[in-house]
Amino acid sequence: MANKATPKKFAMQQVFELLLRRPSDKSIIAYLTDVKTSGLDNTVEMVYPVGGQGNVYIGGGFAHSRRATFNVSTATWNIDVMALQNGTEVQRDTSEVTYYDLIQADATGTLKTTFTALGATGTEIGFVYKLNDDGTHEKEFMQDAETAASGKFTYATATKTFTFDTSETPIAGDYYECAYTYKPSGSERITIEANAIPSVALVTAFGIARDICNGELYPAQVEGQAQIDGNWSFDLSADGDPAVQNLNMEFVKGCLESKLYNFTVFTEEEGE
C-alpha cells in the first residue's frame, strides 16, 4: 500500500489546539481546546550592502533579530496557564480565604457564622456590625477573648456562635455582617511575585490543513520551546461578554541549537 502524500498547497482556517509541557521532564501542564483565536507572527530584520549611484541595494542582504510569536486567545481560563504567565506554581488545597458573612439571627436570637473563622483566640473575627434596614451600620461590636461586655462579643469556634452582652442579644430576624478567614475544602491559588520571571514551556499547537486540490484534511503542527509573555489582563462588565485568556508566547532557541520551532503538515498514517 502506497503511503499517503502530504499536500504541497493547502489552506488553513480552524484555530489550533494547544499542548503545554514542562521542558525538564515533558510532563503536561495543560491542553487547551477552547481556543477562540490563534496566530503565528514571524518577523526578521534585513540589512543590505548599499552604494553606487542611487545608493541601491547590492546583491543579497543579511537577516538578524528573527522573532516568532504564537498568540492565543481562549474562551475559558486555566489556572495552570496563569501560573506559567506569572512564573509561579499552583498551590492546591492549602489556601485560606476571606469570607464576607451576612448573618440573620435565628428564632432564638442565636448568631452563627456560616464557616468556622480562623485565627488566634479572641481575634478570629475582630468586628461584627448590626445593620439597619437599609444596610447601614447601626452598631459596631469588637471581639473580646473572654468577656461579652457592652459593645463587645465573644466567639466560639467549636459552635461558630457569637455571644453578646445580655442587653445587646440579637433579636430574631436582625441582620449582622462580618468578615473573616476560613479554610475551604478545596482551592487553587497562584501568588503574583514582584520579581517573578514568566516560565518557559514546550509548546505544541495542533491545527488542520486542507489540500486545495482534493479537499482532504491533514494535521498541521507548530512545535517549539517558548517563553510565556507575562502581560495579561481581564475586563468584565455586567452586560459584557465573558473574559478571554490571552496567551502570547515567544519561541526561543535551545542552548546548543538554532531552531526556533518546527511547522509540520503530515498524514495520520504511521510510517515504517
PDB file of C-alpha atoms in Angstrom:
ATOM      1  CA  MET A   1       0.000   0.000   0.000  1.00  0.00           C
ATOM      2  CA  ALA A   2       1.440   3.349  -1.065  1.00  0.00           C
ATOM      3  CA  ASN A   3       1.990   5.984   1.560  1.00  0.00           C
ATOM      4  CA  LYS A   4      -0.438   8.863   1.501  1.00  0.00           C
ATOM      5  CA  ALA A   5       1.205  12.006   0.106  1.00  0.00           C
ATOM      6  CA  THR A   6       1.131  15.278   2.013  1.00  0.00           C
ATOM      7  CA  PRO A   7      -0.170  18.371   0.198  1.00  0.00           C
ATOM      8  CA  LYS A   8       2.112  20.998  -1.277  1.00  0.00           C
ATOM      9  CA  LYS A   9      -0.704  23.557  -1.478  1.00  0.00           C
ATOM     10  CA  PHE A  10      -3.120  23.775   1.408  1.00  0.00           C
ATOM     11  CA  ALA A  11      -5.477  26.123   3.226  1.00  0.00           C
ATOM     12  CA  MET A  12      -5.886  26.697   6.971  1.00  0.00           C
ATOM     13  CA  GLN A  13      -8.806  28.280   8.795  1.00  0.00           C
ATOM     14  CA  GLN A  14      -9.621  26.485  12.052  1.00  0.00           C
ATOM     15  CA  VAL A  15      -7.965  27.554  15.301  1.00  0.00           C
ATOM     16  CA  PHE A  16      -5.177  25.467  16.767  1.00  0.00           C
ATOM     17  CA  GLU A  17      -5.437  23.491  19.991  1.00  0.00           C
ATOM     18  CA  LEU A  18      -2.514  23.822  22.362  1.00  0.00           C
ATOM     19  CA  LEU A  19      -0.410  21.401  24.400  1.00  0.00           C
ATOM     20  CA  LEU A  20       1.913  22.904  27.028  1.00  0.00           C
ATOM     21  CA  ARG A  21       4.609  20.778  28.711  1.00  0.00           C
ATOM     22  CA  ARG A  22       7.487  21.319  31.113  1.00  0.00           C
ATOM     23  CA  PRO A  23      10.897  21.340  29.379  1.00  0.00           C
ATOM     24  CA  SER A  24      12.567  19.471  32.270  1.00  0.00           C
ATOM     25  CA  ASP A  25      10.564  16.225  32.083  1.00  0.00           C
ATOM     26  CA  LYS A  26       7.947  16.844  29.346  1.00  0.00           C
ATOM     27  CA  SER A  27       5.098  16.435  31.829  1.00  0.00           C
ATOM     28  CA  ILE A  28       1.823  18.009  30.707  1.00  0.00           C
ATOM     29  CA  ILE A  29       0.895  21.401  32.136  1.00  0.00           C
ATOM     30  CA  ALA A  30      -2.320  21.993  30.169  1.00  0.00           C
ATOM     31  CA  TYR A  31      -4.127  21.111  26.954  1.00  0.00           C
ATOM     32  CA  LEU A  32      -6.256  23.988  25.655  1.00  0.00           C
ATOM     33  CA  THR A  33      -9.286  23.181  23.491  1.00  0.00           C
ATOM     34  CA  ASP A  34     -11.483  26.285  23.970  1.00  0.00           C
ATOM     35  CA  VAL A  35      -9.332  28.450  21.712  1.00  0.00           C
ATOM     36  CA  LYS A  36     -11.041  31.441  20.106  1.00  0.00           C
ATOM     37  CA  THR A  37      -8.120  32.719  18.005  1.00  0.00           C
ATOM     38  CA  SER A  38      -4.588  31.527  17.310  1.00  0.00           C
ATOM     39  CA  GLY A  39      -1.916  33.207  15.230  1.00  0.00           C
ATOM     40  CA  LEU A  40       1.767  32.888  14.422  1.00  0.00           C
ATOM     41  CA  ASP A  41       3.762  36.066  13.774  1.00  0.00           C
ATOM     42  CA  ASN A  42       7.218  35.801  12.179  1.00  0.00           C
ATOM     43  CA  THR A  43       9.487  38.810  11.839  1.00  0.00           C
ATOM     44  CA  VAL A  44      13.079  39.342  10.785  1.00  0.00           C
ATOM     45  CA  GLU A  45      15.141  42.454  10.219  1.00  0.00           C
ATOM     46  CA  MET A  46      17.001  42.668   6.906  1.00  0.00           C
ATOM     47  CA  VAL A  47      20.151  44.698   6.173  1.00  0.00           C
ATOM     48  CA  TYR A  48      21.713  45.095   2.729  1.00  0.00           C
ATOM     49  CA  PRO A  49      25.008  46.348   1.349  1.00  0.00           C
ATOM     50  CA  VAL A  50      24.280  49.655  -0.359  1.00  0.00           C
ATOM     51  CA  GLY A  51      26.290  52.001  -2.535  1.00  0.00           C
ATOM     52  CA  GLY A  52      26.925  53.259  -6.048  1.00  0.00           C
ATOM     53  CA  GLN A  53      24.700  55.666  -7.945  1.00  0.00           C
ATOM     54  CA  GLY A  54      21.349  55.886  -6.194  1.00  0.00           C
ATOM     55  CA  ASN A  55      22.699  54.119  -3.117  1.00  0.00           C
ATOM     56  CA  VAL A  56      20.867  50.913  -4.162  1.00  0.00           C
ATOM     57  CA  TYR A  57      20.830  47.510  -2.520  1.00  0.00           C
ATOM     58  CA  ILE A  58      23.652  45.332  -3.819  1.00  0.00           C
ATOM     59  CA  GLY A  59      23.240  41.571  -4.146  1.00  0.00           C
ATOM     60  CA  GLY A  60      21.611  39.754  -1.235  1.00  0.00           C
ATOM     61  CA  GLY A  61      21.061  41.018   2.250  1.00  0.00           C
ATOM     62  CA  PHE A  62      21.637  39.690   5.725  1.00  0.00           C
ATOM     63  CA  ALA A  63      18.993  38.795   8.296  1.00  0.00           C
ATOM     64  CA  HIS A  64      19.079  39.356  12.037  1.00  0.00           C
ATOM     65  CA  SER A  65      16.759  39.502  15.035  1.00  0.00           C
ATOM     66  CA  ARG A  66      14.397  36.764  13.865  1.00  0.00           C
ATOM     67  CA  ARG A  67      11.309  36.529  16.037  1.00  0.00           C
ATOM     68  CA  ALA A  68       8.454  34.021  16.116  1.00  0.00           C
ATOM     69  CA  THR A  69       5.458  34.692  18.368  1.00  0.00           C
ATOM     70  CA  PHE A  70       2.440  32.452  18.853  1.00  0.00           C
ATOM     71  CA  ASN A  71      -0.668  34.329  20.016  1.00  0.00           C
ATOM     72  CA  VAL A  72      -3.629  32.524  21.538  1.00  0.00           C
ATOM     73  CA  SER A  73      -6.957  33.690  22.946  1.00  0.00           C
ATOM     74  CA  THR A  74      -9.108  31.170  24.821  1.00  0.00           C
ATOM     75  CA  ALA A  75     -12.764  31.398  25.836  1.00  0.00           C
ATOM     76  CA  THR A  76     -12.110  29.777  29.224  1.00  0.00           C
ATOM     77  CA  TRP A  77      -9.433  30.309  31.871  1.00  0.00           C
ATOM     78  CA  ASN A  78      -6.852  27.778  33.044  1.00  0.00           C
ATOM     79  CA  ILE A  79      -5.080  28.424  36.335  1.00  0.00           C
ATOM     80  CA  ASP A  80      -2.043  26.353  35.290  1.00  0.00           C
ATOM     81  CA  VAL A  81      -1.617  28.679  32.308  1.00  0.00           C
ATOM     82  CA  MET A  82      -1.973  31.675  34.629  1.00  0.00           C
ATOM     83  CA  ALA A  83       0.846  30.209  36.711  1.00  0.00           C
ATOM     84  CA  LEU A  84       3.024  29.963  33.578  1.00  0.00           C
ATOM     85  CA  GLN A  85       2.335  33.583  32.721  1.00  0.00           C
ATOM     86  CA  ASN A  86       3.428  34.679  36.185  1.00  0.00           C
ATOM     87  CA  GLY A  87       6.398  32.365  36.727  1.00  0.00           C
ATOM     88  CA  THR A  88       4.870  30.568  39.677  1.00  0.00           C
ATOM     89  CA  GLU A  89       3.272  27.265  40.702  1.00  0.00           C
ATOM     90  CA  VAL A  90      -0.319  26.441  41.599  1.00  0.00           C
ATOM     91  CA  GLN A  91      -0.912  25.789  45.296  1.00  0.00           C
ATOM     92  CA  ARG A  92      -3.780  23.343  45.685  1.00  0.00           C
ATOM     93  CA  ASP A  93      -5.930  22.672  48.769  1.00  0.00           C
ATOM     94  CA  THR A  94      -3.694  24.640  51.135  1.00  0.00           C
ATOM     95  CA  SER A  95      -5.174  28.118  50.997  1.00  0.00           C
ATOM     96  CA  GLU A  96      -7.228  30.107  53.462  1.00  0.00           C
ATOM     97  CA  VAL A  97      -9.630  32.661  52.015  1.00  0.00           C
ATOM     98  CA  THR A  98     -11.503  35.747  53.213  1.00  0.00           C
ATOM     99  CA  TYR A  99     -15.278  35.461  53.507  1.00  0.00           C
ATOM    100  CA  TYR A 100     -17.915  38.171  53.879  1.00  0.00           C
ATOM    101  CA  ASP A 101     -20.768  36.839  56.002  1.00  0.00           C
ATOM    102  CA  LEU A 102     -24.239  38.399  56.102  1.00  0.00           C
ATOM    103  CA  ILE A 103     -25.949  36.647  59.024  1.00  0.00           C
ATOM    104  CA  GLN A 104     -29.552  36.710  60.198  1.00  0.00           C
ATOM    105  CA  ALA A 105     -30.311  35.899  63.822  1.00  0.00           C
ATOM    106  CA  ASP A 106     -32.496  32.779  64.111  1.00  0.00           C
ATOM    107  CA  ALA A 107     -35.740  32.427  66.045  1.00  0.00           C
ATOM    108  CA  THR A 108     -33.857  32.098  69.344  1.00  0.00           C
ATOM    109  CA  GLY A 109     -31.670  35.133  68.665  1.00  0.00           C
ATOM    110  CA  THR A 110     -28.616  32.979  68.002  1.00  0.00           C
ATOM    111  CA  LEU A 111     -25.997  34.312  65.619  1.00  0.00           C
ATOM    112  CA  LYS A 112     -23.649  31.842  63.899  1.00  0.00           C
ATOM    113  CA  THR A 113     -21.051  32.229  61.165  1.00  0.00           C
ATOM    114  CA  THR A 114     -21.507  30.219  58.000  1.00  0.00           C
ATOM    115  CA  PHE A 115     -17.974  28.795  58.285  1.00  0.00           C
ATOM    116  CA  THR A 116     -15.510  28.383  61.137  1.00  0.00           C
ATOM    117  CA  ALA A 117     -13.480  31.569  61.462  1.00  0.00           C
ATOM    118  CA  LEU A 118      -9.731  31.019  61.786  1.00  0.00           C
ATOM    119  CA  GLY A 119      -7.172  32.931  63.792  1.00  0.00           C
ATOM    120  CA  ALA A 120      -5.787  33.423  67.259  1.00  0.00           C
ATOM    121  CA  THR A 121      -8.377  33.062  70.020  1.00  0.00           C
ATOM    122  CA  GLY A 122     -10.156  36.346  70.537  1.00  0.00           C
ATOM    123  CA  THR A 123      -9.155  37.769  67.158  1.00  0.00           C
ATOM    124  CA  GLU A 124     -10.778  35.358  64.678  1.00  0.00           C
ATOM    125  CA  ILE A 125     -13.328  37.938  63.514  1.00  0.00           C
ATOM    126  CA  GLY A 126     -12.372  41.214  65.152  1.00  0.00           C
ATOM    127  CA  PHE A 127     -15.551  43.161  64.430  1.00  0.00           C
ATOM    128  CA  VAL A 128     -19.200  42.475  63.740  1.00  0.00           C
ATOM    129  CA  TYR A 129     -21.813  45.062  62.745  1.00  0.00           C
ATOM    130  CA  LYS A 130     -25.545  45.179  63.386  1.00  0.00           C
ATOM    131  CA  LEU A 131     -27.325  46.513  60.307  1.00  0.00           C
ATOM    132  CA  ASN A 132     -30.206  48.909  59.827  1.00  0.00           C
ATOM    133  CA  ASP A 133     -32.968  48.038  57.374  1.00  0.00           C
ATOM    134  CA  ASP A 134     -31.134  49.930  54.613  1.00  0.00           C
ATOM    135  CA  GLY A 135     -27.884  48.011  55.194  1.00  0.00           C
ATOM    136  CA  THR A 136     -26.046  50.783  57.029  1.00  0.00           C
ATOM    137  CA  HIS A 137     -24.325  50.119  60.333  1.00  0.00           C
ATOM    138  CA  GLU A 138     -26.478  50.574  63.418  1.00  0.00           C
ATOM    139  CA  LYS A 139     -23.816  49.461  65.882  1.00  0.00           C
ATOM    140  CA  GLU A 140     -20.255  48.110  65.886  1.00  0.00           C
ATOM    141  CA  PHE A 141     -19.107  45.334  68.214  1.00  0.00           C
ATOM    142  CA  MET A 142     -15.473  44.436  68.952  1.00  0.00           C
ATOM    143  CA  GLN A 143     -14.355  40.912  69.697  1.00  0.00           C
ATOM    144  CA  ASP A 144     -13.068  40.065  73.157  1.00  0.00           C
ATOM    145  CA  ALA A 145     -11.294  36.836  74.034  1.00  0.00           C
ATOM    146  CA  GLU A 146     -13.092  36.329  77.355  1.00  0.00           C
ATOM    147  CA  THR A 147     -15.972  38.695  78.149  1.00  0.00           C
ATOM    148  CA  ALA A 148     -19.067  39.704  76.217  1.00  0.00           C
ATOM    149  CA  ALA A 149     -19.427  43.177  77.727  1.00  0.00           C
ATOM    150  CA  SER A 150     -21.304  46.144  76.290  1.00  0.00           C
ATOM    151  CA  GLY A 151     -20.136  46.761  72.728  1.00  0.00           C
ATOM    152  CA  LYS A 152     -18.126  43.529  72.781  1.00  0.00           C
ATOM    153  CA  PHE A 153     -18.715  39.906  71.836  1.00  0.00           C
ATOM    154  CA  THR A 154     -17.016  36.551  72.162  1.00  0.00           C
ATOM    155  CA  TYR A 155     -16.840  33.848  69.514  1.00  0.00           C
ATOM    156  CA  ALA A 156     -16.730  30.076  69.964  1.00  0.00           C
ATOM    157  CA  THR A 157     -15.070  28.292  67.044  1.00  0.00           C
ATOM    158  CA  ALA A 158     -16.419  24.904  68.156  1.00  0.00           C
ATOM    159  CA  THR A 159     -20.021  26.027  67.593  1.00  0.00           C
ATOM    160  CA  LYS A 160     -19.377  29.053  65.313  1.00  0.00           C
ATOM    161  CA  THR A 161     -21.560  31.048  67.728  1.00  0.00           C
ATOM    162  CA  PHE A 162     -21.417  34.676  68.917  1.00  0.00           C
ATOM    163  CA  THR A 163     -22.156  35.693  72.483  1.00  0.00           C
ATOM    164  CA  PHE A 164     -23.197  39.285  73.239  1.00  0.00           C
ATOM    165  CA  ASP A 165     -23.907  41.215  76.417  1.00  0.00           C
ATOM    166  CA  THR A 166     -27.365  40.351  77.721  1.00  0.00           C
ATOM    167  CA  SER A 167     -28.581  43.883  76.940  1.00  0.00           C
ATOM    168  CA  GLU A 168     -27.443  43.501  73.311  1.00  0.00           C
ATOM    169  CA  THR A 169     -28.570  39.961  72.499  1.00  0.00           C
ATOM    170  CA  PRO A 170     -29.684  39.740  68.848  1.00  0.00           C
ATOM    171  CA  ILE A 171     -33.392  39.652  68.096  1.00  0.00           C
ATOM    172  CA  ALA A 172     -34.770  37.086  65.674  1.00  0.00           C
ATOM    173  CA  GLY A 173     -34.599  38.447  62.144  1.00  0.00           C
ATOM    174  CA  ASP A 174     -31.889  41.045  62.819  1.00  0.00           C
ATOM    175  CA  TYR A 175     -29.033  41.176  60.316  1.00  0.00           C
ATOM    176  CA  TYR A 176     -25.350  41.363  61.146  1.00  0.00           C
ATOM    177  CA  GLU A 177     -22.255  41.393  58.952  1.00  0.00           C
ATOM    178  CA  CYS A 178     -18.645  40.428  59.473  1.00  0.00           C
ATOM    179  CA  ALA A 179     -15.577  39.262  57.562  1.00  0.00           C
ATOM    180  CA  TYR A 180     -13.151  36.502  58.491  1.00  0.00           C
ATOM    181  CA  THR A 181     -10.776  33.875  57.143  1.00  0.00           C
ATOM    182  CA  TYR A 182     -11.721  30.216  56.710  1.00  0.00           C
ATOM    183  CA  LYS A 183     -10.245  27.105  55.107  1.00  0.00           C
ATOM    184  CA  PRO A 184     -12.270  25.781  52.133  1.00  0.00           C
ATOM    185  CA  SER A 185     -12.312  22.065  51.358  1.00  0.00           C
ATOM    186  CA  GLY A 186     -10.614  22.703  48.027  1.00  0.00           C
ATOM    187  CA  SER A 187      -8.706  25.587  46.493  1.00  0.00           C
ATOM    188  CA  GLU A 188      -6.289  26.571  43.718  1.00  0.00           C
ATOM    189  CA  ARG A 189      -4.100  29.620  44.215  1.00  0.00           C
ATOM    190  CA  ILE A 190      -1.318  31.432  42.423  1.00  0.00           C
ATOM    191  CA  THR A 191       0.710  34.164  44.066  1.00  0.00           C
ATOM    192  CA  ILE A 192       1.936  37.033  41.902  1.00  0.00           C
ATOM    193  CA  GLU A 193       5.505  37.851  42.958  1.00  0.00           C
ATOM    194  CA  ALA A 194       7.043  41.206  42.039  1.00  0.00           C
ATOM    195  CA  ASN A 195      10.329  39.686  40.860  1.00  0.00           C
ATOM    196  CA  ALA A 196       8.993  36.510  39.181  1.00  0.00           C
ATOM    197  CA  ILE A 197      10.020  35.683  35.594  1.00  0.00           C
ATOM    198  CA  PRO A 198       7.418  34.103  33.257  1.00  0.00           C
ATOM    199  CA  SER A 199       8.094  30.429  32.577  1.00  0.00           C
ATOM    200  CA  VAL A 200       9.382  28.612  29.505  1.00  0.00           C
ATOM    201  CA  ALA A 201       7.264  25.748  28.128  1.00  0.00           C
ATOM    202  CA  LEU A 202       7.342  23.194  25.352  1.00  0.00           C
ATOM    203  CA  VAL A 203       4.549  24.303  23.027  1.00  0.00           C
ATOM    204  CA  THR A 204       2.799  22.030  20.539  1.00  0.00           C
ATOM    205  CA  ALA A 205      -0.062  23.574  18.564  1.00  0.00           C
ATOM    206  CA  PHE A 206      -2.366  21.237  16.629  1.00  0.00           C
ATOM    207  CA  GLY A 207      -4.241  22.516  13.579  1.00  0.00           C
ATOM    208  CA  ILE A 208      -5.781  21.354  10.299  1.00  0.00           C
ATOM    209  CA  ALA A 209      -4.562  21.857   6.735  1.00  0.00           C
ATOM    210  CA  ARG A 210      -6.898  21.183   3.778  1.00  0.00           C
ATOM    211  CA  ASP A 211      -5.462  20.061   0.455  1.00  0.00           C
ATOM    212  CA  ILE A 212      -6.971  22.543  -2.018  1.00  0.00           C
ATOM    213  CA  CYS A 213      -6.729  20.045  -4.885  1.00  0.00           C
ATOM    214  CA  ASN A 214      -8.564  17.029  -3.441  1.00  0.00           C
ATOM    215  CA  GLY A 215     -10.177  18.514  -0.298  1.00  0.00           C
ATOM    216  CA  GLU A 216      -8.571  16.053   2.118  1.00  0.00           C
ATOM    217  CA  LEU A 217      -7.665  17.159   5.636  1.00  0.00           C
ATOM    218  CA  TYR A 218      -4.212  16.811   7.171  1.00  0.00           C
ATOM    219  CA  PRO A 219      -2.901  17.545  10.653  1.00  0.00           C
ATOM    220  CA  ALA A 220      -0.696  20.621  10.939  1.00  0.00           C
ATOM    221  CA  GLN A 221       1.594  21.221  13.875  1.00  0.00           C
ATOM    222  CA  VAL A 222       3.687  24.052  15.268  1.00  0.00           C
ATOM    223  CA  GLU A 223       6.173  22.936  17.911  1.00  0.00           C
ATOM    224  CA  GLY A 224       8.996  24.571  19.796  1.00  0.00           C
ATOM    225  CA  GLN A 225      10.186  25.958  23.118  1.00  0.00           C
ATOM    226  CA  ALA A 226       8.617  29.271  24.059  1.00  0.00           C
ATOM    227  CA  GLN A 227       8.870  31.905  26.761  1.00  0.00           C
ATOM    228  CA  ILE A 228       5.426  32.863  28.024  1.00  0.00           C
ATOM    229  CA  ASP A 229       4.587  36.566  27.938  1.00  0.00           C
ATOM    230  CA  GLY A 230       3.832  37.871  31.417  1.00  0.00           C
ATOM    231  CA  ASN A 231       1.415  40.576  30.214  1.00  0.00           C
ATOM    232  CA  TRP A 232      -2.228  39.627  30.730  1.00  0.00           C
ATOM    233  CA  SER A 233      -5.484  41.115  31.955  1.00  0.00           C
ATOM    234  CA  PHE A 234      -9.197  40.517  32.181  1.00  0.00           C
ATOM    235  CA  ASP A 235     -12.022  43.012  31.685  1.00  0.00           C
ATOM    236  CA  LEU A 236     -15.520  42.351  32.951  1.00  0.00           C
ATOM    237  CA  SER A 237     -18.778  44.261  32.795  1.00  0.00           C
ATOM    238  CA  ALA A 238     -22.262  43.374  33.990  1.00  0.00           C
ATOM    239  CA  ASP A 239     -23.660  43.232  30.452  1.00  0.00           C
ATOM    240  CA  GLY A 240     -20.481  42.216  28.606  1.00  0.00           C
ATOM    241  CA  ASP A 241     -19.026  39.023  27.189  1.00  0.00           C
ATOM    242  CA  PRO A 242     -17.078  36.613  29.399  1.00  0.00           C
ATOM    243  CA  ALA A 243     -13.408  37.495  29.793  1.00  0.00           C
ATOM    244  CA  VAL A 244     -10.970  35.707  27.497  1.00  0.00           C
ATOM    245  CA  GLN A 245      -7.500  34.489  28.466  1.00  0.00           C
ATOM    246  CA  ASN A 246      -4.768  35.805  26.191  1.00  0.00           C
ATOM    247  CA  LEU A 247      -1.555  33.814  25.980  1.00  0.00           C
ATOM    248  CA  ASN A 248       1.355  35.128  23.923  1.00  0.00           C
ATOM    249  CA  MET A 249       4.496  33.002  23.541  1.00  0.00           C
ATOM    250  CA  GLU A 250       7.870  33.939  22.103  1.00  0.00           C
ATOM    251  CA  PHE A 251       9.722  30.964  20.622  1.00  0.00           C
ATOM    252  CA  VAL A 252      13.317  30.726  21.859  1.00  0.00           C
ATOM    253  CA  LYS A 253      16.155  28.506  20.694  1.00  0.00           C
ATOM    254  CA  GLY A 254      17.830  25.956  22.903  1.00  0.00           C
ATOM    255  CA  CYS A 255      21.363  26.284  24.257  1.00  0.00           C
ATOM    256  CA  LEU A 256      23.029  24.061  21.632  1.00  0.00           C
ATOM    257  CA  GLU A 257      20.749  24.520  18.624  1.00  0.00           C
ATOM    258  CA  SER A 258      19.494  27.242  16.308  1.00  0.00           C
ATOM    259  CA  LYS A 259      15.915  26.021  15.821  1.00  0.00           C
ATOM    260  CA  LEU A 260      13.081  28.284  16.933  1.00  0.00           C
ATOM    261  CA  TYR A 261      10.225  25.953  16.013  1.00  0.00           C
ATOM    262  CA  ASN A 262       9.022  23.342  13.523  1.00  0.00           C
ATOM    263  CA  PHE A 263       5.979  23.682  11.274  1.00  0.00           C
ATOM    264  CA  THR A 264       4.809  20.270  10.030  1.00  0.00           C
ATOM    265  CA  VAL A 265       1.970  19.074   7.801  1.00  0.00           C
ATOM    266  CA  PHE A 266       1.676  15.291   7.998  1.00  0.00           C
ATOM    267  CA  THR A 267      -0.525  12.253   7.455  1.00  0.00           C
ATOM    268  CA  GLU A 268      -2.246  10.277  10.183  1.00  0.00           C
ATOM    269  CA  GLU A 269      -0.760   7.057   8.850  1.00  0.00           C
ATOM    270  CA  GLU A 270       2.093   5.557  10.834  1.00  0.00           C
ATOM    271  CA  GLY A 271       5.378   5.363   8.935  1.00  0.00           C
ATOM    272  CA  GLU A 272       7.695   2.399   8.812  1.00  0.00           C
TER     273      GLU A 272
END
